[in-house]
mmCIF file of C-alpha atoms in Angstrom:
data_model
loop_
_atom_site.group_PDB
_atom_site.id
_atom_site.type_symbol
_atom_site.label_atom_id
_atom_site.label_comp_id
_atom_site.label_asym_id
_atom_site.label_seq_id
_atom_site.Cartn_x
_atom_site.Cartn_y
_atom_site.Cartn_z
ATOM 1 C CA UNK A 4 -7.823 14.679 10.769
ATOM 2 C CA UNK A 5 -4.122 14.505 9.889
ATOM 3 C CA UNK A 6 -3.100 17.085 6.924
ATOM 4 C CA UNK A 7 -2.283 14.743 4.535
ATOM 5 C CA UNK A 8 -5.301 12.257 5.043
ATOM 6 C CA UNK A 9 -6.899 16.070 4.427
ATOM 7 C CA UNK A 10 -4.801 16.437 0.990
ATOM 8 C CA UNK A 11 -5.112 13.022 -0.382
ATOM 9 C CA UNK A 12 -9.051 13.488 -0.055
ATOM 10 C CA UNK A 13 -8.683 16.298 -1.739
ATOM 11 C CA UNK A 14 -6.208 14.919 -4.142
ATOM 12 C CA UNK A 15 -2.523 14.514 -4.715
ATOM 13 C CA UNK A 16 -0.471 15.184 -7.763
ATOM 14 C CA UNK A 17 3.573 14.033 -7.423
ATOM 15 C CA UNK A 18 6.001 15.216 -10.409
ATOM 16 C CA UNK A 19 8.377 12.348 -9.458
ATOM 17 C CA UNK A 20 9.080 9.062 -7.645
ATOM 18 C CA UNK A 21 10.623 11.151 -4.910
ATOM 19 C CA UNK A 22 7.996 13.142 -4.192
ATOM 20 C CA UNK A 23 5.496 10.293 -4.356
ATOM 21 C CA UNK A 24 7.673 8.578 -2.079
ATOM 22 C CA UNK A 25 7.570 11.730 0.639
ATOM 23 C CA UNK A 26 3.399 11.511 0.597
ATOM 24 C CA UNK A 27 3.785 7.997 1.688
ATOM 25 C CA UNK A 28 6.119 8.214 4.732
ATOM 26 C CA UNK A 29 3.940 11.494 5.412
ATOM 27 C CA UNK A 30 1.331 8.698 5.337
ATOM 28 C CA UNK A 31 3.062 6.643 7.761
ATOM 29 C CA UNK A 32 3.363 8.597 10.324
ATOM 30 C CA UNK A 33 -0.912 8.457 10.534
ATOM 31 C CA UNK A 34 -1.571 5.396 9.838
ATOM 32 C CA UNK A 35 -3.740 3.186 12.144
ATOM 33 C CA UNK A 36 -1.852 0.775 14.215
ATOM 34 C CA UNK A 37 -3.063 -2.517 12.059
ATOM 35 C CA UNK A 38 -4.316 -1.172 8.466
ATOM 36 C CA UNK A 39 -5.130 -3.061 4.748
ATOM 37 C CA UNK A 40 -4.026 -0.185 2.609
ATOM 38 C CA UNK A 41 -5.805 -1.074 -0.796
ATOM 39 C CA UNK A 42 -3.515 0.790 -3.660
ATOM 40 C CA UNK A 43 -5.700 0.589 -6.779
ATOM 41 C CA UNK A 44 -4.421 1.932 -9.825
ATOM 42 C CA UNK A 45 -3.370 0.630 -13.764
ATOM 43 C CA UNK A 46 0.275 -1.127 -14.300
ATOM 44 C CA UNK A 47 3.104 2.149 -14.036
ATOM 45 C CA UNK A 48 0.979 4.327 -11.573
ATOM 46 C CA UNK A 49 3.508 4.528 -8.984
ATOM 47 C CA UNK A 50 1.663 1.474 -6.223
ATOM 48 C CA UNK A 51 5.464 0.376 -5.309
ATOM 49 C CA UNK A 52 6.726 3.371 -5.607
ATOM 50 C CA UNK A 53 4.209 4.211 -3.328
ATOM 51 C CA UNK A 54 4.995 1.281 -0.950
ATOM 52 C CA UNK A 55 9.253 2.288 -0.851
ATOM 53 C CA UNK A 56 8.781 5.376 0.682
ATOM 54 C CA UNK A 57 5.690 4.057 2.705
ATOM 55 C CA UNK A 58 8.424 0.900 4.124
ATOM 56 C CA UNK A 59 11.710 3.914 4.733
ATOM 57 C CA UNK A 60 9.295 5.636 6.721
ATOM 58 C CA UNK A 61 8.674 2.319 8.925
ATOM 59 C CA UNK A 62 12.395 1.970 9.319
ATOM 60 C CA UNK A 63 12.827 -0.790 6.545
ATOM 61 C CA UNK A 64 16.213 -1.156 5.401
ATOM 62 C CA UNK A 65 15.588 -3.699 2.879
ATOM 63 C CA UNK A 66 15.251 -2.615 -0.672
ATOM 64 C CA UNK A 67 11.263 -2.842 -1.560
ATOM 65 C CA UNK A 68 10.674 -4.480 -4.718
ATOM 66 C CA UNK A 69 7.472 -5.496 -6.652
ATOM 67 C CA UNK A 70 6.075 -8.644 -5.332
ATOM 68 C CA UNK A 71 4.678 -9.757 -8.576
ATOM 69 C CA UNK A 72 5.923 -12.775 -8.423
ATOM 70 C CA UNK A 73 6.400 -13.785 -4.715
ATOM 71 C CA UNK A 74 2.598 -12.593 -4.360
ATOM 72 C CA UNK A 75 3.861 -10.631 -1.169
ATOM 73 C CA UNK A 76 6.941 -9.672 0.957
ATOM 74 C CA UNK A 77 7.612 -9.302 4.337
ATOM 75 C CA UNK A 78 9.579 -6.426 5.717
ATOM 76 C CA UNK A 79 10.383 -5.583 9.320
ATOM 77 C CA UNK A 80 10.626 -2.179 10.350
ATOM 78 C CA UNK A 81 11.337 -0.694 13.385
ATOM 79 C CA UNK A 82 7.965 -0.186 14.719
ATOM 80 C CA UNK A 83 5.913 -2.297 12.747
ATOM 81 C CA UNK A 84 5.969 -4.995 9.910
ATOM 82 C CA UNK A 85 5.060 -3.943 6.503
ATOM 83 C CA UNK A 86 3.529 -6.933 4.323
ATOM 84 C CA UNK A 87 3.512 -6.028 0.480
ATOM 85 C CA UNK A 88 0.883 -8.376 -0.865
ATOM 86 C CA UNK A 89 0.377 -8.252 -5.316
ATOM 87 C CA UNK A 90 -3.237 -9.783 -5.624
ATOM 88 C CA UNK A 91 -2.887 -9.190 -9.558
ATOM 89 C CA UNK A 92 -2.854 -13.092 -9.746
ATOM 90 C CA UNK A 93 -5.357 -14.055 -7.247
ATOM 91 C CA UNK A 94 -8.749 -14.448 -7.356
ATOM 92 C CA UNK A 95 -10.675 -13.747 -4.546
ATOM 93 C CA UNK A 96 -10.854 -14.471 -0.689
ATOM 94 C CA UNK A 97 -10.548 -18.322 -0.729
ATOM 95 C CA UNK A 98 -6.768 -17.992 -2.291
ATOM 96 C CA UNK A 99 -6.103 -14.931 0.111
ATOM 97 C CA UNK A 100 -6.613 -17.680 2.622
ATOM 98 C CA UNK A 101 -4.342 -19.777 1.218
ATOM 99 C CA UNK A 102 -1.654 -17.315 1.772
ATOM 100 C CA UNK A 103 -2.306 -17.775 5.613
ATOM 101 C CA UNK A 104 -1.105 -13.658 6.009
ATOM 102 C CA UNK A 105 -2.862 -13.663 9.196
ATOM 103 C CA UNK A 106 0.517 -15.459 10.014
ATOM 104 C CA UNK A 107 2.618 -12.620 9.557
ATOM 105 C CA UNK A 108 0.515 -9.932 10.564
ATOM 106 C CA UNK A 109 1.728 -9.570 14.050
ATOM 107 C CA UNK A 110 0.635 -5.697 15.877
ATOM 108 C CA UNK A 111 1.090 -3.267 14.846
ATOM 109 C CA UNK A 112 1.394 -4.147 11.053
ATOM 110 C CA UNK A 113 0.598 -2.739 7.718
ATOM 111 C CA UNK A 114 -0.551 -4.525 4.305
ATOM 112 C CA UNK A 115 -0.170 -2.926 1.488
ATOM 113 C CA UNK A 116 -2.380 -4.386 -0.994
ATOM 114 C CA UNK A 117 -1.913 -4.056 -4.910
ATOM 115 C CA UNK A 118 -4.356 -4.803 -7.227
ATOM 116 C CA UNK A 119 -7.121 -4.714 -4.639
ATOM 117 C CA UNK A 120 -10.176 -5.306 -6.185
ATOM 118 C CA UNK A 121 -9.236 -8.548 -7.364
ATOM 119 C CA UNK A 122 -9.313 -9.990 -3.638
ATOM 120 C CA UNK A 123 -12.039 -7.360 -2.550
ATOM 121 C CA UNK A 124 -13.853 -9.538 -0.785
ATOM 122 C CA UNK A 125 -11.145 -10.237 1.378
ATOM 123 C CA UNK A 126 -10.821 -6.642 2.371
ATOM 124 C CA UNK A 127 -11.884 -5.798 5.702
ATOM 125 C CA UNK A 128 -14.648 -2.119 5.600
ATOM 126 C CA UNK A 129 -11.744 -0.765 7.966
ATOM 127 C CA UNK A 130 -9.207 -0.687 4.858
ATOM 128 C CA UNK A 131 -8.103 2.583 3.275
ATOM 129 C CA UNK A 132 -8.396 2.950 -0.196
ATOM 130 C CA UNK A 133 -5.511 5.167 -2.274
ATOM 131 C CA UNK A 134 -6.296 5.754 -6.149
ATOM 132 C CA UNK A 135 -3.330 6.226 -8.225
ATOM 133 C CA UNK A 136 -3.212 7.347 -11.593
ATOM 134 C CA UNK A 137 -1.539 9.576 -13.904
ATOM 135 C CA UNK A 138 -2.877 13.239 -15.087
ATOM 136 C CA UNK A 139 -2.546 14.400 -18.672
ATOM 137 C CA UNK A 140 0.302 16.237 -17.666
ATOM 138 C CA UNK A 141 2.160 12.904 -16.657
ATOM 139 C CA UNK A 142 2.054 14.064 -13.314
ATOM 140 C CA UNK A 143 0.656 11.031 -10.812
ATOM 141 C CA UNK A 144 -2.232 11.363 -8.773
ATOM 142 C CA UNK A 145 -2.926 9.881 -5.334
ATOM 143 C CA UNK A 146 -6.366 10.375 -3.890
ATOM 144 C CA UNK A 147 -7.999 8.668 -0.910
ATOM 145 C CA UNK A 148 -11.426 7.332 -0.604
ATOM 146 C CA UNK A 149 -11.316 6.246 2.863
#
């Protein structure tokens, strides 16, 4: 087991966007070739924040916005494309289908997925799931369930 899979089991607390943003590309560098990376966590948490440093670690040179209302982006990095996928408006597997992402999701690939639980019967049992939140000492707080 990688030392920050290790650490975000245990828990993560980030004092800024930067450092939130160095977790994820240390999170990069483990991640499983094709991976649903289910980002739960209340509006302001820090889930794209989360998903920039994830996509600079992957080589994207685009800038990484929220995909609120695009329901998902497509980046290409230079080993593997990062899909960015905003389920806050969906409901459910039947309009995940819709979407046709299977389309994109050419190996080795990554999907980010915000607001999880609103399409989590979509989610395959392989996905990792990353809490978010924010401590009473407005710190933010990353911990992973998977």
């Amino acid at each position: 087991m990688s030392d920050v899979v290790a650490e975000l089991r245990r828990g993560v607390a980030t004092a800024s966007a930067e450092e939130t943003q160095a977790v994820a590309r240390r999170v990069a560098e483990v991640l499983p070739p094709d991976v649903v990376l289910a980002l739960h966590g209340d509006l302001g948490v820090g889930k794209t924040t989360f998903v920039q440093g994830l996509a600079r670690a992957l080589g994207v040179t685009h800038a990484v916005t929220s995909p609120t209302f695009t329901i998902f982006n497509l980046y290409h990095g230079r080993e593997r494309t990062l899909v960015h996928l905003d389920a806050y408006r969906l409901n459910g597997a039947a309009e995940m289908e819709a979407l046709m992402l299977e389309d994109f999701l050419r190996s080795p690939w990554c999907l980010a997925v915000e607001w999880p639980e609103n399409v989590a019967d979509w989610l395959p049992a392989t996905a990792w799931h990353l809490d978010l939140g924010i401590a009473g000492d407005e710190r933010h707080t990353l911990r992973l369930r998977h």
